[in-house]
mmCIF file of C-alpha atoms in Angstrom:
data_model
loop_
_atom_site.group_PDB
_atom_site.id
_atom_site.type_symbol
_atom_site.label_atom_id
_atom_site.label_comp_id
_atom_site.label_asym_id
_atom_site.label_seq_id
_atom_site.Cartn_x
_atom_site.Cartn_y
_atom_site.Cartn_z
ATOM 1 C CA MET A 1 25.439 12.235 9.398
ATOM 2 C CA ASN A 2 24.672 9.695 5.817
ATOM 3 C CA HIS A 3 22.795 7.745 8.630
ATOM 4 C CA ALA A 4 20.350 10.345 9.574
ATOM 5 C CA LEU A 5 19.520 11.489 6.307
ATOM 6 C CA LEU A 6 18.804 7.314 5.261
ATOM 7 C CA LEU A 7 16.494 7.500 8.212
ATOM 8 C CA GLY A 8 14.741 10.492 7.163
ATOM 9 C CA GLY A 9 14.049 9.520 4.087
ATOM 10 C CA VAL A 10 12.782 5.663 5.233
ATOM 11 C CA LEU A 11 10.810 8.491 7.997
ATOM 12 C CA LEU A 12 9.292 10.504 4.654
ATOM 13 C CA LYS A 13 8.714 7.058 2.559
ATOM 14 C CA ALA A 14 6.872 5.421 5.110
ATOM 15 C CA ILE A 15 4.697 8.343 5.186
ATOM 16 C CA VAL A 16 3.825 8.663 1.947
ATOM 17 C CA VAL A 17 3.168 5.166 2.340
ATOM 18 C CA GLY A 18 1.019 5.703 5.397
ATOM 19 C CA VAL A 19 -1.146 8.255 3.339
ATOM 20 C CA LEU A 20 -1.970 5.862 0.251
ATOM 21 C CA THR A 21 -3.369 3.150 2.405
ATOM 22 C CA ALA A 22 -6.427 5.412 3.449
ATOM 23 C CA ILE A 23 -7.341 5.216 0.035
ATOM 24 C CA THR A 24 -7.207 1.142 -0.277
ATOM 25 C CA PRO A 25 -10.689 0.159 0.016
ATOM 26 C CA PHE A 26 -11.726 -0.977 3.018
ATOM 27 C CA ILE A 27 -9.937 2.552 4.778
ATOM 28 C CA TYR A 28 -10.935 4.490 2.506
ATOM 29 C CA ALA A 29 -14.585 3.063 3.555
ATOM 30 C CA ILE A 30 -14.264 3.546 6.968
ATOM 31 C CA LEU A 31 -12.211 6.601 7.077
ATOM 32 C CA PRO A 32 -15.143 9.643 7.345
ATOM 33 C CA VAL A 33 -17.686 6.748 9.208
ATOM 34 C CA THR A 34 -14.841 6.942 11.337
ATOM 35 C CA VAL A 35 -14.539 11.070 12.043
ATOM 36 C CA ARG A 36 -17.868 11.113 11.886
ATOM 37 C CA TYR A 37 -18.999 8.796 15.074
ATOM 38 C CA LEU A 38 -16.192 10.315 16.950
ATOM 39 C CA SER A 39 -17.206 14.185 15.882
ATOM 40 C CA PRO A 40 -20.957 14.337 16.412
ATOM 41 C CA LYS A 41 -20.564 12.334 19.777
ATOM 42 C CA SER A 42 -18.462 15.206 21.116
ATOM 43 C CA LYS A 43 -20.026 18.518 23.467
ATOM 44 C CA SER A 44 -17.971 20.445 20.923
ATOM 45 C CA LYS A 45 -15.655 21.193 18.164
ATOM 46 C CA LYS A 46 -12.719 20.769 20.486
ATOM 47 C CA GLU A 47 -13.741 17.702 21.971
ATOM 48 C CA GLY A 48 -14.492 16.831 18.263
ATOM 49 C CA GLN A 49 -11.157 17.207 17.397
ATOM 50 C CA LYS A 50 -9.758 15.983 20.857
ATOM 51 C CA ASN A 51 -11.164 12.446 20.355
ATOM 52 C CA ILE A 52 -9.625 12.272 16.916
ATOM 53 C CA LEU A 53 -6.151 12.525 18.754
ATOM 54 C CA ILE A 54 -6.899 10.457 20.998
ATOM 55 C CA TYR A 55 -7.428 8.016 17.988
ATOM 56 C CA THR A 56 -5.282 9.058 15.846
ATOM 57 C CA GLY A 57 -2.409 8.829 18.683
ATOM 58 C CA THR A 58 -3.138 5.901 19.789
ATOM 59 C CA LEU A 59 -2.416 4.268 16.395
ATOM 60 C CA VAL A 60 0.783 5.813 15.602
ATOM 61 C CA LEU A 61 1.113 4.700 19.738
ATOM 62 C CA ILE A 62 -0.197 0.729 17.855
ATOM 63 C CA PHE A 63 2.367 0.565 15.206
ATOM 64 C CA SER A 64 5.549 3.195 16.645
ATOM 65 C CA THR A 65 5.624 0.189 19.867
ATOM 66 C CA LEU A 66 5.714 -2.695 17.162
ATOM 67 C CA GLY A 67 8.063 -0.561 14.994
ATOM 68 C CA ILE A 68 10.796 -0.568 18.229
ATOM 69 C CA LEU A 69 10.113 -4.698 19.238
ATOM 70 C CA LEU A 70 10.987 -4.873 16.017
ATOM 71 C CA SER A 71 13.912 -3.553 15.925
ATOM 72 C CA ILE A 72 14.930 -4.875 19.090
ATOM 73 C CA ILE A 73 13.902 -8.263 17.751
ATOM 74 C CA ALA A 74 16.314 -7.331 14.834
ATOM 75 C CA ASN A 75 19.090 -6.539 16.485
ATOM 76 C CA ALA A 76 19.117 -9.154 19.116
ATOM 77 C CA THR A 77 18.529 -12.203 17.084
ATOM 78 C CA GLY A 78 20.486 -10.943 13.512
ATOM 79 C CA VAL A 79 16.350 -11.840 11.757
ATOM 80 C CA PHE A 80 17.519 -10.158 8.825
ATOM 81 C CA ARG A 81 19.513 -12.538 7.787
ATOM 82 C CA PHE A 82 15.879 -14.243 7.299
ATOM 83 C CA ILE A 83 14.725 -12.623 4.382
ATOM 84 C CA GLU A 84 16.337 -14.153 2.180
ATOM 85 C CA HIS A 85 14.735 -17.469 3.095
ATOM 86 C CA TRP A 86 12.326 -18.770 0.527
ATOM 87 C CA LEU A 87 9.436 -19.277 2.930
ATOM 88 C CA PHE A 88 9.337 -15.383 3.569
ATOM 89 C CA ASN A 89 9.550 -14.435 -0.151
ATOM 90 C CA PHE A 90 6.208 -16.459 -0.663
ATOM 91 C CA ALA A 91 4.404 -15.417 2.369
ATOM 92 C CA ILE A 92 5.061 -11.659 1.238
ATOM 93 C CA CYS A 93 4.618 -12.836 -2.716
ATOM 94 C CA ARG A 94 1.343 -14.393 -1.676
ATOM 95 C CA LEU A 95 0.310 -11.175 0.257
ATOM 96 C CA PHE A 96 1.463 -8.282 -2.699
ATOM 97 C CA LEU A 97 -0.766 -10.687 -4.981
ATOM 98 C CA GLY A 98 -3.728 -10.760 -2.938
ATOM 99 C CA LEU A 99 -3.610 -7.141 -2.639
ATOM 100 C CA GLY A 100 -3.187 -6.502 -5.907
ATOM 101 C CA ILE A 101 -6.503 -8.710 -7.547
ATOM 102 C CA SER A 102 -7.936 -7.395 -4.578
ATOM 103 C CA LEU A 103 -7.689 -3.396 -5.390
ATOM 104 C CA LEU A 104 -8.250 -4.776 -8.867
ATOM 105 C CA GLY A 105 -11.697 -5.098 -7.660
ATOM 106 C CA VAL A 106 -11.575 -9.594 -7.801
ATOM 107 C CA PHE A 107 -12.742 -9.548 -4.141
ATOM 108 C CA GLU A 108 -11.942 -8.906 -1.023
ATOM 109 C CA PHE A 109 -10.560 -9.818 1.713
ATOM 110 C CA LYS A 110 -12.531 -9.575 5.198
ATOM 111 C CA LEU A 111 -12.331 -10.844 8.787
ATOM 112 C CA PRO A 112 -15.348 -12.649 10.720
ATOM 113 C CA ALA A 113 -18.805 -10.202 10.535
ATOM 114 C CA SER A 114 -18.406 -11.479 14.664
ATOM 115 C CA TRP A 115 -15.743 -9.882 14.938
ATOM 116 C CA ALA A 116 -15.953 -6.611 13.152
ATOM 117 C CA ASN A 117 -19.095 -6.313 15.427
ATOM 118 C CA ALA A 118 -17.221 -7.134 18.549
ATOM 119 C CA ALA A 119 -15.154 -4.514 18.011
ATOM 120 C CA SER A 120 -17.960 -1.890 17.390
ATOM 121 C CA ALA A 121 -20.243 -3.158 20.402
ATOM 122 C CA LYS A 122 -16.679 -1.888 23.224
ATOM 123 C CA ALA A 123 -15.704 0.837 20.883
ATOM 124 C CA ARG A 124 -19.530 2.570 21.621
ATOM 125 C CA SER A 125 -19.031 3.099 25.118
ATOM 126 C CA GLY A 126 -18.005 6.841 23.550
ATOM 127 C CA ASN A 127 -14.953 7.234 26.316
ATOM 128 C CA VAL A 128 -11.118 7.473 25.867
ATOM 129 C CA VAL A 129 -11.068 3.793 26.689
ATOM 130 C CA GLY A 130 -13.723 3.469 23.340
ATOM 131 C CA ILE A 131 -11.726 5.345 21.462
ATOM 132 C CA MET A 132 -8.894 3.475 22.234
ATOM 133 C CA TYR A 133 -9.990 0.413 21.380
ATOM 134 C CA MET A 134 -11.349 1.547 18.186
ATOM 135 C CA ALA A 135 -7.833 2.674 17.249
ATOM 136 C CA LEU A 136 -6.790 -0.985 18.573
ATOM 137 C CA THR A 137 -8.953 -2.821 16.367
ATOM 138 C CA MET A 138 -8.673 -0.828 12.986
ATOM 139 C CA PRO A 139 -5.423 -2.974 12.023
ATOM 140 C CA ALA A 140 -7.096 -6.572 13.347
ATOM 141 C CA VAL A 141 -10.266 -5.167 11.228
ATOM 142 C CA SER A 142 -9.079 -3.550 8.241
ATOM 143 C CA PHE A 143 -5.583 -6.204 8.048
ATOM 144 C CA SER A 144 -6.383 -6.615 3.818
ATOM 145 C CA SER A 145 -6.039 -3.376 3.611
ATOM 146 C CA VAL A 146 -3.154 -2.264 6.392
ATOM 147 C CA ILE A 147 -0.063 -5.095 6.577
ATOM 148 C CA PRO A 148 0.105 -5.308 2.768
ATOM 149 C CA MET A 149 1.001 -1.643 2.866
ATOM 150 C CA MET A 150 2.967 -1.853 6.485
ATOM 151 C CA VAL A 151 5.079 -4.383 4.942
ATOM 152 C CA VAL A 152 5.798 -1.977 1.760
ATOM 153 C CA ALA A 153 6.578 0.367 4.938
ATOM 154 C CA LEU A 154 8.859 -1.729 6.219
ATOM 155 C CA LEU A 155 10.844 -2.042 3.177
ATOM 156 C CA THR A 156 11.346 1.287 3.269
ATOM 157 C CA GLY A 157 13.694 0.462 5.721
ATOM 158 C CA HIS A 158 15.690 -2.520 4.843
ATOM 159 C CA ASN A 159 18.669 -0.351 4.274
ATOM 160 C CA ALA A 160 18.399 1.774 7.247
ATOM 161 C CA GLY A 161 19.796 -1.192 9.858
ATOM 162 C CA VAL A 162 18.124 -2.067 12.911
ATOM 163 C CA LEU A 163 16.440 1.322 13.311
ATOM 164 C CA GLY A 164 14.965 0.957 9.958
ATOM 165 C CA PRO A 165 11.839 -0.837 11.366
ATOM 166 C CA ALA A 166 11.297 1.531 14.246
ATOM 167 C CA PHE A 167 11.239 5.088 11.679
ATOM 168 C CA SER A 168 8.890 3.419 9.007
ATOM 169 C CA LEU A 169 6.585 2.287 11.092
ATOM 170 C CA PHE A 170 6.598 5.572 13.377
ATOM 171 C CA GLY A 171 6.376 6.747 9.845
ATOM 172 C CA PHE A 172 3.718 4.936 7.872
ATOM 173 C CA SER A 173 1.559 5.823 11.366
ATOM 174 C CA VAL A 174 1.825 9.351 11.101
ATOM 175 C CA GLY A 175 0.673 8.982 7.730
ATOM 176 C CA LEU A 176 -2.180 6.761 8.521
ATOM 177 C CA SER A 177 -3.441 9.181 10.698
ATOM 178 C CA LEU A 178 -2.849 12.240 8.723
ATOM 179 C CA PRO A 179 -6.946 11.535 6.861
ATOM 180 C CA PHE A 180 -8.314 11.268 10.045
ATOM 181 C CA ILE A 181 -6.991 14.658 11.349
ATOM 182 C CA TYR A 182 -7.646 16.558 7.722
ATOM 183 C CA PRO A 183 -9.671 14.584 6.020
ATOM 184 C CA ARG A 184 -9.628 16.816 3.252
ATOM 185 C CA ILE A 185 -6.539 15.018 2.220
ATOM 186 C CA LEU A 186 -8.082 12.394 0.881
ATOM 187 C CA GLU A 187 -10.318 15.112 -1.323
ATOM 188 C CA ILE A 188 -7.212 16.171 -2.640
ATOM 189 C CA LEU A 189 -5.705 13.036 -3.860
ATOM 190 C CA VAL A 190 -8.845 11.734 -4.723
ATOM 191 C CA PRO A 191 -11.334 14.626 -6.073
ATOM 192 C CA SER A 192 -14.226 11.833 -7.713
ATOM 193 C CA LYS A 193 -14.753 8.152 -7.702
ATOM 194 C CA GLU A 194 -12.958 7.720 -10.866
ATOM 195 C CA VAL A 195 -10.283 8.933 -10.025
ATOM 196 C CA LEU A 196 -10.208 6.627 -6.405
ATOM 197 C CA ASN A 197 -10.416 3.573 -8.988
ATOM 198 C CA LYS A 198 -7.560 5.061 -11.653
ATOM 199 C CA VAL A 199 -5.567 5.182 -7.620
ATOM 200 C CA LYS A 200 -7.055 2.130 -7.172
ATOM 201 C CA GLY A 201 -6.373 -0.030 -10.491
ATOM 202 C CA ILE A 202 -2.833 2.014 -10.445
ATOM 203 C CA MET A 203 -1.906 0.625 -6.831
ATOM 204 C CA GLY A 204 -3.132 -2.862 -7.998
ATOM 205 C CA PHE A 205 -0.463 -3.245 -10.288
ATOM 206 C CA VAL A 206 2.317 -1.928 -8.535
ATOM 207 C CA ALA A 207 1.086 -4.630 -5.971
ATOM 208 C CA LEU A 208 0.967 -7.216 -8.791
ATOM 209 C CA THR A 209 4.538 -6.079 -9.372
ATOM 210 C CA ILE A 210 6.010 -6.551 -6.501
ATOM 211 C CA GLY A 211 4.461 -10.222 -6.101
ATOM 212 C CA VAL A 212 5.939 -11.054 -9.003
ATOM 213 C CA LYS A 213 9.547 -9.416 -7.527
ATOM 214 C CA PHE A 214 9.018 -11.601 -4.620
ATOM 215 C CA LEU A 215 7.991 -14.469 -6.280
ATOM 216 C CA SER A 216 11.408 -14.144 -8.449
ATOM 217 C CA ARG A 217 12.938 -14.200 -5.663
ATOM 218 C CA THR A 218 11.771 -17.476 -4.151
ATOM 219 C CA ASP A 219 12.394 -19.005 -6.909
ATOM 220 C CA LEU A 220 16.223 -17.760 -6.676
ATOM 221 C CA ALA A 221 16.181 -18.776 -3.264
ATOM 222 C CA LEU A 222 14.964 -22.330 -4.655
ATOM 223 C CA GLN A 223 17.339 -22.557 -7.559
ATOM 224 C CA TRP A 224 14.434 -23.602 -9.369
ATOM 225 C CA HIS A 225 15.436 -21.236 -12.530
ATOM 226 C CA LEU A 226 11.863 -21.167 -13.439
ATOM 227 C CA ILE A 227 11.305 -17.282 -13.231
ATOM 228 C CA ASP A 228 14.956 -15.848 -14.772
ATOM 229 C CA ARG A 229 15.531 -12.429 -15.614
ATOM 230 C CA TYR A 230 14.215 -12.409 -19.282
ATOM 231 C CA LEU A 231 10.832 -13.983 -18.168
ATOM 232 C CA PHE A 232 10.760 -10.956 -15.265
ATOM 233 C CA ILE A 233 11.408 -8.752 -17.648
ATOM 234 C CA ILE A 234 8.520 -9.560 -19.811
ATOM 235 C CA ILE A 235 5.721 -9.963 -16.998
ATOM 236 C CA ILE A 236 6.749 -7.011 -16.079
ATOM 237 C CA ILE A 237 6.207 -5.010 -19.773
ATOM 238 C CA MET A 238 2.739 -6.816 -19.369
ATOM 239 C CA LEU A 239 1.557 -5.689 -16.247
ATOM 240 C CA ALA A 240 3.015 -2.154 -17.523
ATOM 241 C CA ALA A 241 1.022 -2.311 -20.605
ATOM 242 C CA ALA A 242 -1.983 -3.363 -19.168
ATOM 243 C CA ALA A 243 -1.926 -0.454 -16.612
ATOM 244 C CA GLY A 244 -1.306 2.064 -19.884
ATOM 245 C CA ALA A 245 -4.224 0.474 -21.275
ATOM 246 C CA TYR A 246 -6.326 1.168 -18.118
ATOM 247 C CA MET A 247 -5.683 4.919 -18.157
ATOM 248 C CA LEU A 248 -6.343 4.958 -21.391
ATOM 249 C CA GLY A 249 -10.046 3.549 -20.712
ATOM 250 C CA VAL A 250 -9.003 0.621 -23.123
ATOM 251 C CA ILE A 251 -9.447 -1.754 -19.885
ATOM 252 C CA ARG A 252 -12.546 -1.488 -17.694
ATOM 253 C CA LEU A 253 -12.995 -3.236 -14.462
ATOM 254 C CA SER A 254 -16.067 -4.686 -13.227
ATOM 255 C CA LYS A 255 -16.224 -2.681 -10.182
ATOM 256 C CA ASP A 256 -15.379 0.903 -12.472
ATOM 257 C CA TYR A 257 -17.934 3.690 -12.529
ATOM 258 C CA ALA A 258 -18.826 5.280 -15.960
ATOM 259 C CA PRO A 259 -15.764 7.103 -17.045
ATOM 260 C CA THR A 260 -16.310 10.821 -17.836
ATOM 261 C CA LYS A 261 -17.772 12.720 -20.465
ATOM 262 C CA ASN A 262 -17.134 16.124 -21.844
ATOM 263 C CA LEU A 263 -19.576 19.000 -22.710
ATOM 264 C CA TYR A 264 -20.053 17.023 -25.573
ATOM 265 C CA GLY A 265 -21.216 13.825 -24.271
ATOM 266 C CA VAL A 266 -18.284 12.050 -25.291
ATOM 267 C CA LYS A 267 -16.146 9.737 -23.161
ATOM 268 C CA TYR A 268 -12.384 11.297 -22.982
ATOM 269 C CA VAL A 269 -9.032 10.556 -21.373
ATOM 270 C CA SER A 270 -7.809 13.069 -18.795
ATOM 271 C CA LEU A 271 -4.906 14.874 -18.414
ATOM 272 C CA PRO A 272 -3.305 12.900 -15.356
ATOM 273 C CA ASN A 273 -4.034 9.626 -16.832
ATOM 274 C CA LEU A 274 -2.788 10.554 -20.263
ATOM 275 C CA PHE A 275 0.790 11.321 -18.580
ATOM 276 C CA ILE A 276 0.654 8.498 -16.172
ATOM 277 C CA ALA A 277 -0.085 6.155 -19.322
ATOM 278 C CA ILE A 278 2.965 8.145 -21.515
ATOM 279 C CA ALA A 279 5.046 7.265 -18.577
ATOM 280 C CA LEU A 280 3.861 3.401 -18.417
ATOM 281 C CA PHE A 281 4.716 2.953 -22.275
ATOM 282 C CA THR A 282 8.114 4.991 -21.949
ATOM 283 C CA PHE A 283 9.096 2.682 -19.304
ATOM 284 C CA ILE A 284 8.275 -0.259 -21.858
ATOM 285 C CA VAL A 285 10.438 1.462 -24.205
ATOM 286 C CA TYR A 286 13.574 1.333 -21.871
ATOM 287 C CA LEU A 287 12.439 -1.971 -20.695
ATOM 288 C CA LEU A 288 12.276 -3.620 -24.086
ATOM 289 C CA PRO A 289 16.240 -4.262 -24.931
ATOM 290 C CA GLY A 290 16.273 -6.065 -22.000
ATOM 291 C CA ILE A 291 15.230 -9.131 -23.574
ATOM 292 C CA TRP A 292 18.047 -8.732 -25.317
ATOM 293 C CA GLY A 293 20.582 -8.589 -22.674
ATOM 294 C CA ALA A 294 20.723 -4.992 -22.138
ATOM 295 C CA PRO A 295 21.795 -4.391 -18.767
ATOM 296 C CA LEU A 296 19.085 -1.709 -17.796
ATOM 297 C CA GLU A 297 21.605 0.113 -14.947
ATOM 298 C CA GLY A 298 18.381 1.862 -14.040
ATOM 299 C CA ILE A 299 16.166 -0.605 -12.680
ATOM 300 C CA SER A 300 19.173 -3.539 -12.314
ATOM 301 C CA ARG A 301 19.074 -4.038 -8.298
ATOM 302 C CA PHE A 302 15.348 -4.741 -8.863
ATOM 303 C CA LEU A 303 16.055 -7.284 -11.611
ATOM 304 C CA PRO A 304 16.855 -10.784 -10.859
ATOM 305 C CA PRO A 305 20.293 -11.737 -12.045
ATOM 306 C CA ALA A 306 21.477 -12.884 -15.276
#
């Protein structure tokens, strides 16, 4: 029963990660275009919905199959034992640091345009095969957004045994598919471009934090002792402080939209941004004693050993 609850929790967390993936730059940009492409070509609203279900069903099949394969491989080879290897941790570190910097607007990963054009050309047939091909090529064309978030989904199931990857990627694919089926989900989550910027910014800082975590695991595996517990806490404090300042509008990024003004033409901080900033600065106050050796038991599993 406990294992079933664990897998259920993995599934729910992976669905959330999948929905959040739709807010990452590339997916957020192609989502409305994809929905419009699938619907207007249809003779009726019902056929348009059928096309979208074929597209999202293919996405679920792709990621679920990958999850099942990973579960089989993990069960047959015991690959989980390599999770502690420095090469694995360094690869994940680079992935999340790149995603974080990308979400903060410094640059954007892109595949060669010829790859995307070739995928689009084959998908324009408009039939079932073309729609399935669109779904098949979407993860490859948008790898800068999908792959890091897919890794996050896999991490949610790392304690769930060999079935973890299967449940993680099934949940991830369901979450990723929901905004295609019901685009209003994104309107609820990001009602304006300014909110989208803030969400991307916070996700960027979270990605950097995860990247630093895997960098510390790399350091620990190599026994270099460059990033000890105290330096790690200081880095996390600085990232949380930068994120809090960003939510208050003290820090602006290069691709941010102009802040919203109130009725009197004055720039203001919205209540959600204020509450997030308060939460971040509260977290900083909680972390500060850890610099002087406090156990910080609430997040001790996330911290490197002392």
